Short mmCIF file of C-alpha atoms in Angstrom, two decimals:
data_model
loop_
_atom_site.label_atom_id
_atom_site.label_comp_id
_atom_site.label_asym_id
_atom_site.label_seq_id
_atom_site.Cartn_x
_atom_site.Cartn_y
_atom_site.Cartn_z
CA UNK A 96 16.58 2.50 -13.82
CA UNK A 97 17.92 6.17 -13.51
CA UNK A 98 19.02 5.89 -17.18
CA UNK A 99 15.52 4.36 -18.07
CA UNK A 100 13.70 7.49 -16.28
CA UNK A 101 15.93 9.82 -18.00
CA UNK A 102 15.13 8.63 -21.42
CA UNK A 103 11.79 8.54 -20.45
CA UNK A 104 12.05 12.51 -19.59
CA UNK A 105 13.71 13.13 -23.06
CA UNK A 106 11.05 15.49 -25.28
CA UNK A 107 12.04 14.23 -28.44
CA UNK A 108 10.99 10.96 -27.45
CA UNK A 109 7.99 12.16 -26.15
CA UNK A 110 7.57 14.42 -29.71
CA UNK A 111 7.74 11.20 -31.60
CA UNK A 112 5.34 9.41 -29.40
CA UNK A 113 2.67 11.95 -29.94
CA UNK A 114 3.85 11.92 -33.61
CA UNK A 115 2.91 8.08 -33.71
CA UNK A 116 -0.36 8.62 -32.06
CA UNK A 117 -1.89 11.75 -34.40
CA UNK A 118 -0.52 10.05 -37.31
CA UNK A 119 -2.05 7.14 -37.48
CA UNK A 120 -5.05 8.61 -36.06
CA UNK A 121 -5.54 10.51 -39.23
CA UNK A 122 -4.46 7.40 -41.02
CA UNK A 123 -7.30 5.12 -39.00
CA UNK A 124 -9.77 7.73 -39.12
CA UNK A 125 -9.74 7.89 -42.93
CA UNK A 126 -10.17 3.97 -42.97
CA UNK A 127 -13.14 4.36 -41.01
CA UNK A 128 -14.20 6.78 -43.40
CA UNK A 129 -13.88 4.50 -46.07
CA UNK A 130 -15.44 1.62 -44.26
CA UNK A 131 -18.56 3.43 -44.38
CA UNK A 132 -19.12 2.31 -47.79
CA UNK A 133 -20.28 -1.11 -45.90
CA UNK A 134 -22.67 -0.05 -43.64
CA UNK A 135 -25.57 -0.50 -46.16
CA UNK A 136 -24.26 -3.92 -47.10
CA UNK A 137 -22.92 -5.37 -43.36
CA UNK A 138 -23.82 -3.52 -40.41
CA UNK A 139 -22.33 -6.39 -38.45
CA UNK A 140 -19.03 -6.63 -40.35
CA UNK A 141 -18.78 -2.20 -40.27
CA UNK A 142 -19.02 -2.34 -36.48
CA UNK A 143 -16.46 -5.39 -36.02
CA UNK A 144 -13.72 -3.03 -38.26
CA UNK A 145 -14.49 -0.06 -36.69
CA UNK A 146 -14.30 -1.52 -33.24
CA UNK A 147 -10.73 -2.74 -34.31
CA UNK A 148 -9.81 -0.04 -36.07
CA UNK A 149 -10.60 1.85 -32.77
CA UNK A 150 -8.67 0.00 -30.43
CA UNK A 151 -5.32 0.64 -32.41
CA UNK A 152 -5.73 3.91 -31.46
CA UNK A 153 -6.92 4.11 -28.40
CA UNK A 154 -5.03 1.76 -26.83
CA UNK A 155 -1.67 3.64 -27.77
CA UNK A 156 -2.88 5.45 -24.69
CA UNK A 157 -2.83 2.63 -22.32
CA UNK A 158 -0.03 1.71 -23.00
CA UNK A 159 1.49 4.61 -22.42
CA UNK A 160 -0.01 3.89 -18.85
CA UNK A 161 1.02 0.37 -18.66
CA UNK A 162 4.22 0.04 -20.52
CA UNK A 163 5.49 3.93 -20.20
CA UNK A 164 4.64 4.57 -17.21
CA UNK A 165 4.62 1.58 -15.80
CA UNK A 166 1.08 2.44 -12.99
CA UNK A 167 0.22 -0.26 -11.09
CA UNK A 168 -3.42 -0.77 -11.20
CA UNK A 169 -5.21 -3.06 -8.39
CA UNK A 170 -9.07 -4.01 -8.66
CA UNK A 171 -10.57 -4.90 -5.21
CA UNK A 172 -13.78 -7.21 -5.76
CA UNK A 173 -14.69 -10.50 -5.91
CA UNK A 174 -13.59 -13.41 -7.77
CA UNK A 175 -17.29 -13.92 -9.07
CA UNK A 176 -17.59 -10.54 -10.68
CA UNK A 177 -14.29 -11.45 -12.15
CA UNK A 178 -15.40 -14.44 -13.56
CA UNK A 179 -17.61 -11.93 -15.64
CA UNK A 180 -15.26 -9.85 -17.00
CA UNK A 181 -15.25 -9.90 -20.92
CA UNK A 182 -18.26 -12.36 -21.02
CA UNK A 183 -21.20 -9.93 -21.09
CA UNK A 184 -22.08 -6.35 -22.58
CA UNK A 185 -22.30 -4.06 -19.44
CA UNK A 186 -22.41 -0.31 -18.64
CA UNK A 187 -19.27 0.88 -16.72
CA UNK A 188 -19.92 3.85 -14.06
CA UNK A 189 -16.73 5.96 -12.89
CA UNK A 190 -16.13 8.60 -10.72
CA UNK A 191 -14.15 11.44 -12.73
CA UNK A 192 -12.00 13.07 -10.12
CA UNK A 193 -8.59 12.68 -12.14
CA UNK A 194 -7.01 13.87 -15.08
CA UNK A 195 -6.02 9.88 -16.04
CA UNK A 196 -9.36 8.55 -14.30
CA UNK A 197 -10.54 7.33 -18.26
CA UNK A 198 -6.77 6.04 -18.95
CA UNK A 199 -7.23 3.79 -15.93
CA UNK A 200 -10.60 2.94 -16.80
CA UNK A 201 -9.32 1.80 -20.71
CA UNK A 202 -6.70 -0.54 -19.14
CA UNK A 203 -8.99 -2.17 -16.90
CA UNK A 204 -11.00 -3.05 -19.36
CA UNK A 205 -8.28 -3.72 -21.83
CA UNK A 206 -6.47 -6.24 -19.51
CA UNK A 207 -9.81 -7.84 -20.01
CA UNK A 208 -9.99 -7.68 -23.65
CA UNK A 209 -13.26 -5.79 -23.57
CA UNK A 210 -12.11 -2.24 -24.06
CA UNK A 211 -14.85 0.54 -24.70
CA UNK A 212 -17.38 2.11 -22.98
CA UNK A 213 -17.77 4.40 -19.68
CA UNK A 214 -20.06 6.80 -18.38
CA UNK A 215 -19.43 9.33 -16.26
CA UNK A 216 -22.86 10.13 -14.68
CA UNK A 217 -21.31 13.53 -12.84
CA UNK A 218 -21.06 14.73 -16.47
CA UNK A 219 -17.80 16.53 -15.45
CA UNK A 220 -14.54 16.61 -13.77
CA UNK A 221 -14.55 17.41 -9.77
CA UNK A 222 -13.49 20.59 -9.07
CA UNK A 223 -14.14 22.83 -5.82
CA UNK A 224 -16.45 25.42 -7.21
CA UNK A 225 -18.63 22.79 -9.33
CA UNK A 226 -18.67 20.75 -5.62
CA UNK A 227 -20.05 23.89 -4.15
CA UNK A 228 -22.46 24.24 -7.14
CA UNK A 229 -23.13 20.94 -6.40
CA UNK A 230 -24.14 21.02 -3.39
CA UNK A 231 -26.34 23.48 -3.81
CA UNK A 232 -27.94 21.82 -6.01
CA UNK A 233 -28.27 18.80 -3.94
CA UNK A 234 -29.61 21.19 -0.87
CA UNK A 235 -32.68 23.14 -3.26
CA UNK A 236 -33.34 19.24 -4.62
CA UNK A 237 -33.73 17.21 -0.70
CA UNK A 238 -30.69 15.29 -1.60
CA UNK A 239 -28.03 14.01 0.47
CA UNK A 240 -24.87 16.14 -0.28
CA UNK A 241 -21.72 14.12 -1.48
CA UNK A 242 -18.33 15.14 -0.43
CA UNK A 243 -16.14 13.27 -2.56
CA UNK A 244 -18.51 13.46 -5.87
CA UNK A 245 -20.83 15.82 -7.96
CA UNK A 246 -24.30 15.04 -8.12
CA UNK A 247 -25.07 11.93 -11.18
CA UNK A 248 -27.02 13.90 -13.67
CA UNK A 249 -29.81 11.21 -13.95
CA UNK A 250 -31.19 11.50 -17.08
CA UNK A 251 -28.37 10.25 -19.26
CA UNK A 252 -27.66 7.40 -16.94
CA UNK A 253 -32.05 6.24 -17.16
CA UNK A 254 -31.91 7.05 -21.05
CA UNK A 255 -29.18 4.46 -21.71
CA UNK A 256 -29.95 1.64 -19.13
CA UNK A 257 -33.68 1.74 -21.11
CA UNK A 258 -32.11 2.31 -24.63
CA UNK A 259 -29.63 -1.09 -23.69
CA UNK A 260 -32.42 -3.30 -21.90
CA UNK A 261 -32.00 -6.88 -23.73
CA UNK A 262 -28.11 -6.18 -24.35
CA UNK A 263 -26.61 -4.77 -21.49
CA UNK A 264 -26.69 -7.28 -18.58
CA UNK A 265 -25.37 -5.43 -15.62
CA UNK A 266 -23.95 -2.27 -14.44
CA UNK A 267 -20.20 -2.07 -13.20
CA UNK A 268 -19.68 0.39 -10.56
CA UNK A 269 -16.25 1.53 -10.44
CA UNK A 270 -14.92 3.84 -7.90
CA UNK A 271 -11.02 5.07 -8.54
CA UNK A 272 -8.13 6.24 -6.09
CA UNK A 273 -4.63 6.66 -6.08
CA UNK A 274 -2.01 5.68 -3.12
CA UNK A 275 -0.62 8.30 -0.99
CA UNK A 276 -3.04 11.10 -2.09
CA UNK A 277 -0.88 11.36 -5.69
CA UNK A 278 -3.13 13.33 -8.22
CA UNK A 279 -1.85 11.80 -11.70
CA UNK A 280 -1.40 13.97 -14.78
CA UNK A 281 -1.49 12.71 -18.39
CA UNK A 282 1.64 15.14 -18.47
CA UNK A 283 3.29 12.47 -15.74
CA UNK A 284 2.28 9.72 -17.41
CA UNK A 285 4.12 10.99 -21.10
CA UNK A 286 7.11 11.84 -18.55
CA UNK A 287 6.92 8.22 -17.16
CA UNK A 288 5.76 8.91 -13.82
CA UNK A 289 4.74 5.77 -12.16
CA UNK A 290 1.64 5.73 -10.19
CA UNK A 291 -0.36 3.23 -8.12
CA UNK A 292 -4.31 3.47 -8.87
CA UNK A 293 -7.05 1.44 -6.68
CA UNK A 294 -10.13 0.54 -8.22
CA UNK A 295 -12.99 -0.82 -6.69
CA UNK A 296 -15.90 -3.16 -8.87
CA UNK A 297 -18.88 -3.63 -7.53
CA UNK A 298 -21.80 -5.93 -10.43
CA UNK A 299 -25.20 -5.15 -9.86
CA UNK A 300 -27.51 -7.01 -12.60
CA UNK A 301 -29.61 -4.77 -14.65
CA UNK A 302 -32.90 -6.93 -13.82
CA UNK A 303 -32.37 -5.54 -9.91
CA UNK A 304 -32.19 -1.86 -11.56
CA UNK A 305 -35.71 -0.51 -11.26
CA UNK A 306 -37.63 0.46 -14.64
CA UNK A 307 -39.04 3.37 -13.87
CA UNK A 308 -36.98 6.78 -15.01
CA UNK A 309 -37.88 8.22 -11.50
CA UNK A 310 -36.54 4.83 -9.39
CA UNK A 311 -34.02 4.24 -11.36
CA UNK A 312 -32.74 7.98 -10.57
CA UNK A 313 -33.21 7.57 -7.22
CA UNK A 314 -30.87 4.22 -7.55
CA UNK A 315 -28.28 6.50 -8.84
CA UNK A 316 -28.37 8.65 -6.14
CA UNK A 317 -28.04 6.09 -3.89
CA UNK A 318 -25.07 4.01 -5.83
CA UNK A 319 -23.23 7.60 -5.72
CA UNK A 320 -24.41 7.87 -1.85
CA UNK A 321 -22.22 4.86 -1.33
CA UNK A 322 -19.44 5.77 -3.29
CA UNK A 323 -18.87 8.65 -1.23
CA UNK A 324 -18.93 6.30 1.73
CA UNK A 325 -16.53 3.95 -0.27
CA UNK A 326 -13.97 7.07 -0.84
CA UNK A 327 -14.45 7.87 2.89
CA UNK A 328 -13.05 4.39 3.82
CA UNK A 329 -10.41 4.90 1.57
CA UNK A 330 -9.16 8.08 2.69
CA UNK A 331 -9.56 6.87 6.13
CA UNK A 332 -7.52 3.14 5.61
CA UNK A 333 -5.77 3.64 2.56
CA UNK A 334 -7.32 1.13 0.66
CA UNK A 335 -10.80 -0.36 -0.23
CA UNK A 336 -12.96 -2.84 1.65
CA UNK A 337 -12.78 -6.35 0.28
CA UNK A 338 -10.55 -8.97 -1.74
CA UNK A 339 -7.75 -7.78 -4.09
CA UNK A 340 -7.12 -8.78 -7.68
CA UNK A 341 -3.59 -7.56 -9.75
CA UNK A 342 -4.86 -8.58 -13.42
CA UNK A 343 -1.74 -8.92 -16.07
CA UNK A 344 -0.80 -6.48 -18.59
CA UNK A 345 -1.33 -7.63 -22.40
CA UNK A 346 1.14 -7.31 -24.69
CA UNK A 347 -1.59 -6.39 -27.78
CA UNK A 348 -1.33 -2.66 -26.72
CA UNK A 349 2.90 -2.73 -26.54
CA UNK A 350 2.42 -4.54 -30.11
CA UNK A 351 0.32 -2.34 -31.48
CA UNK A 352 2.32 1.30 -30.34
CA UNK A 353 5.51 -1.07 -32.04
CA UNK A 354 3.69 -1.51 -35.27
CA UNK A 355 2.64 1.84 -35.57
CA UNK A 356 6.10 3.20 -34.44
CA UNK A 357 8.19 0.84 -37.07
CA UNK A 358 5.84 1.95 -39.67
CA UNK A 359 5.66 5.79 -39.15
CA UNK A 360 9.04 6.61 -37.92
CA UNK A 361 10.98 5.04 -40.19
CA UNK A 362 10.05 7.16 -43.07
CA UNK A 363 10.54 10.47 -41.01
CA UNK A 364 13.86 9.30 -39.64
CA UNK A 365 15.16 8.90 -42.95
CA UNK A 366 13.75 12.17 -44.17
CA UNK A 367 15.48 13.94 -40.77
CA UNK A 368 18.85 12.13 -41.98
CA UNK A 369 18.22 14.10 -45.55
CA UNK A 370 17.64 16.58 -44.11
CA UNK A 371 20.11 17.03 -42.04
CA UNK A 372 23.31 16.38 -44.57
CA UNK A 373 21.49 17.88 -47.35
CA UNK A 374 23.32 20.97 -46.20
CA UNK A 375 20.08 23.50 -47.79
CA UNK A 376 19.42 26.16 -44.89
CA UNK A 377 15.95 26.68 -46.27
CA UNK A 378 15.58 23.18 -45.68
CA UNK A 379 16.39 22.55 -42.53
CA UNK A 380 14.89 26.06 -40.78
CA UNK A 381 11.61 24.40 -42.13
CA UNK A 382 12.35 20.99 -40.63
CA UNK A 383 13.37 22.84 -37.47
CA UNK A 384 10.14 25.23 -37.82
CA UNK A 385 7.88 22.34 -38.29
CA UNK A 386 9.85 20.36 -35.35
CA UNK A 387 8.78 23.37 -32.95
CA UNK A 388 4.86 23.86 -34.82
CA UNK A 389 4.78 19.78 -33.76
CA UNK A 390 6.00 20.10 -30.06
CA UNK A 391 3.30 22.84 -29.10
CA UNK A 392 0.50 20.72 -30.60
CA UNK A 393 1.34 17.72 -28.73
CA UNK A 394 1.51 20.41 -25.64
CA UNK A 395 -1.85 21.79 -26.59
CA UNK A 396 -3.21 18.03 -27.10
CA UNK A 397 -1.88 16.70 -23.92
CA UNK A 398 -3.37 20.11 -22.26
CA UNK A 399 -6.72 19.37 -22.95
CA UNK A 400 -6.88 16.93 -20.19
CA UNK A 401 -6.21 19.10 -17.45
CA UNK A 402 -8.46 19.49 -14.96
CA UNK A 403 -8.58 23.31 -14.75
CA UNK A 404 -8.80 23.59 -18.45
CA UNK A 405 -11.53 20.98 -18.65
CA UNK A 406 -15.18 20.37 -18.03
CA UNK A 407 -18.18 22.27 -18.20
CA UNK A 408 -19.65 25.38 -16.39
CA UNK A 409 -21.43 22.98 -14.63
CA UNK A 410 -24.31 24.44 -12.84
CA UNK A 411 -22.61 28.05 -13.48
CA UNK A 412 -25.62 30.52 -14.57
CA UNK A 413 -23.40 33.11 -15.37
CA UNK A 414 -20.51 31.25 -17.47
CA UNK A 415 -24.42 29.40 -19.62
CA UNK A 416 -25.19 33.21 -19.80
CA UNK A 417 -21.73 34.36 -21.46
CA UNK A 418 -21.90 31.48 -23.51
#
């Protein structure tokens, strides 16, 4: 295990990882590109490779959570909304609190085989100052302030449940935690950090959703009402109220990473191995230049999820002004 963790630690490893994952995201991206060709010919058969085509890539990222990492991830609900799972088109609402909080979302739904799409109704990541600006806003409004959330921006939220009536069934709220107050970085996740993430479901059918834009906002405000009262529990007992489900990792997303890793390494490998006895300095200061170029993008790339670099100026007059 110490061994395992070390490796794990290794940045060249990590370099070639993120060299996998931008790689054959240009390479999938200019598939899609091509597919587009089909669009006026097969909607139905565009969407199916896209939707494919999108999961090889995205899913590199869970499994960097799953099978990297190795995070535990336990869903407390109820066997019924279980039952569900895969078997109809829903909206998926989660809190965004954590730098991973979409990574945990993906594999929960991937474990499922129905990975795609969340909403984040606070529109941006908690931070102090937007909670203050938050609140604020909440106060001027006649709202109930949250302590553990922003305030849903309703709009986007009412403008999709209409825009989805007839194919979305039901809404899935999710609310997300981590044991022993750990706040989990992509950056400890690419290091294999191992952490243990709580989520709890609750279904609520879109026929008991009200229709009208201003009900259905004031639903929201509710939902997120409880939520805070759900994180309040937590915080309190350590975990959420209600029954406990551990679903099973797939192996699809380990597959997939293996696939693209066999076909993109191989080639560079063998090019570093030419490199390296081909005894030309000029040769190998630009391997070694574009070696260090690679290691700060991945940096950058990975850097873009942090929570202090993220987000927008989120009720912030003066930033919108500067802007």
């Amino acid at each position: 295990m110490v061994l395992l963790a070390y490796l794990k630690s290794l940045f060249i490893l990590q370099l070639l990882m993120g060299f996998v994952f931008v790689v054959s995201g240009l390479i999938i991206n200019f598939i899609q590109l091509c597919t587009c060709i089909l669009w006026p010919i097969n909607k139905q058969l565009y969407r199916r490779i896209n939707c494919r085509l999108s999961y090889s890539l995205w899913s590199q990222l869970v499994m960097l959570l799953e099978w990297w990492s190795g995070t535990d991830c336990t869903l407390y609900t109820d066997q019924a909304t279980v039952d569900k799972f895969g078997k109809e088109h829903v909206i998926v609402i989660l809190n965004h609190n954590f730098e991973i909080d979409f990574l945990c979302g993906w594999t929960m739904c991937e474990r499922f085989g129905v990975l795609g799409f969340l909403l984040y109704c606070e529109g941006t990541r908690f931070t102090e100052t937007k909670h203050q600006i938050s609140n604020q806003v909440a106060e001027s409004k006649g709202l109930p302030k949250l302590k553990y959330h922003l305030l849903p921006r309703t709009k986007g939220f009412t403008t999709t449940l209409q825009c989805l009536k007839g194919t979305v069934t039901a809404v899935y709220d999710v609310t997300l935690n981590f044991k022993d107050n750990q706040t989990p970085t992509l950056l400890g996740i690419v290091n294999g950090k191992k952490y243990k993430a709580d989520m709890s479901v609750r279904r609520f059918p879109v026929e008991d959703i009200p229709d009208d834009e201003k009900e259905c906002a004031n639903w929201l405000h509710k939902l997120y009402q409880e939520k805070d009262a759900l994180q309040e529990t937590y915080n309190k007992e350590g975990k959420f109220p209600g029954p406990t489900i551990i679903p099973h990792r797939r192996l699809w997303t380990l597959l997939n990473f293996l696939f693209w890793a066999t076909l993109l390494l191989s080639p560079l490998i063998k090019f570093a191995c030419g490199v390296a006895v081909s005894g030309s300095p000029l040769l190998i200061i630009g391997f070694i230049i574009f070696l260090i170029i690679a290691s700060i993008a991945i940096r950058r790339l990975i850097g873009v999820t942090e929570v202090k670099k993220t987000g927008s100026s989120y009720g912030n007059q003066e930033a919108k002004k500067e802007n």
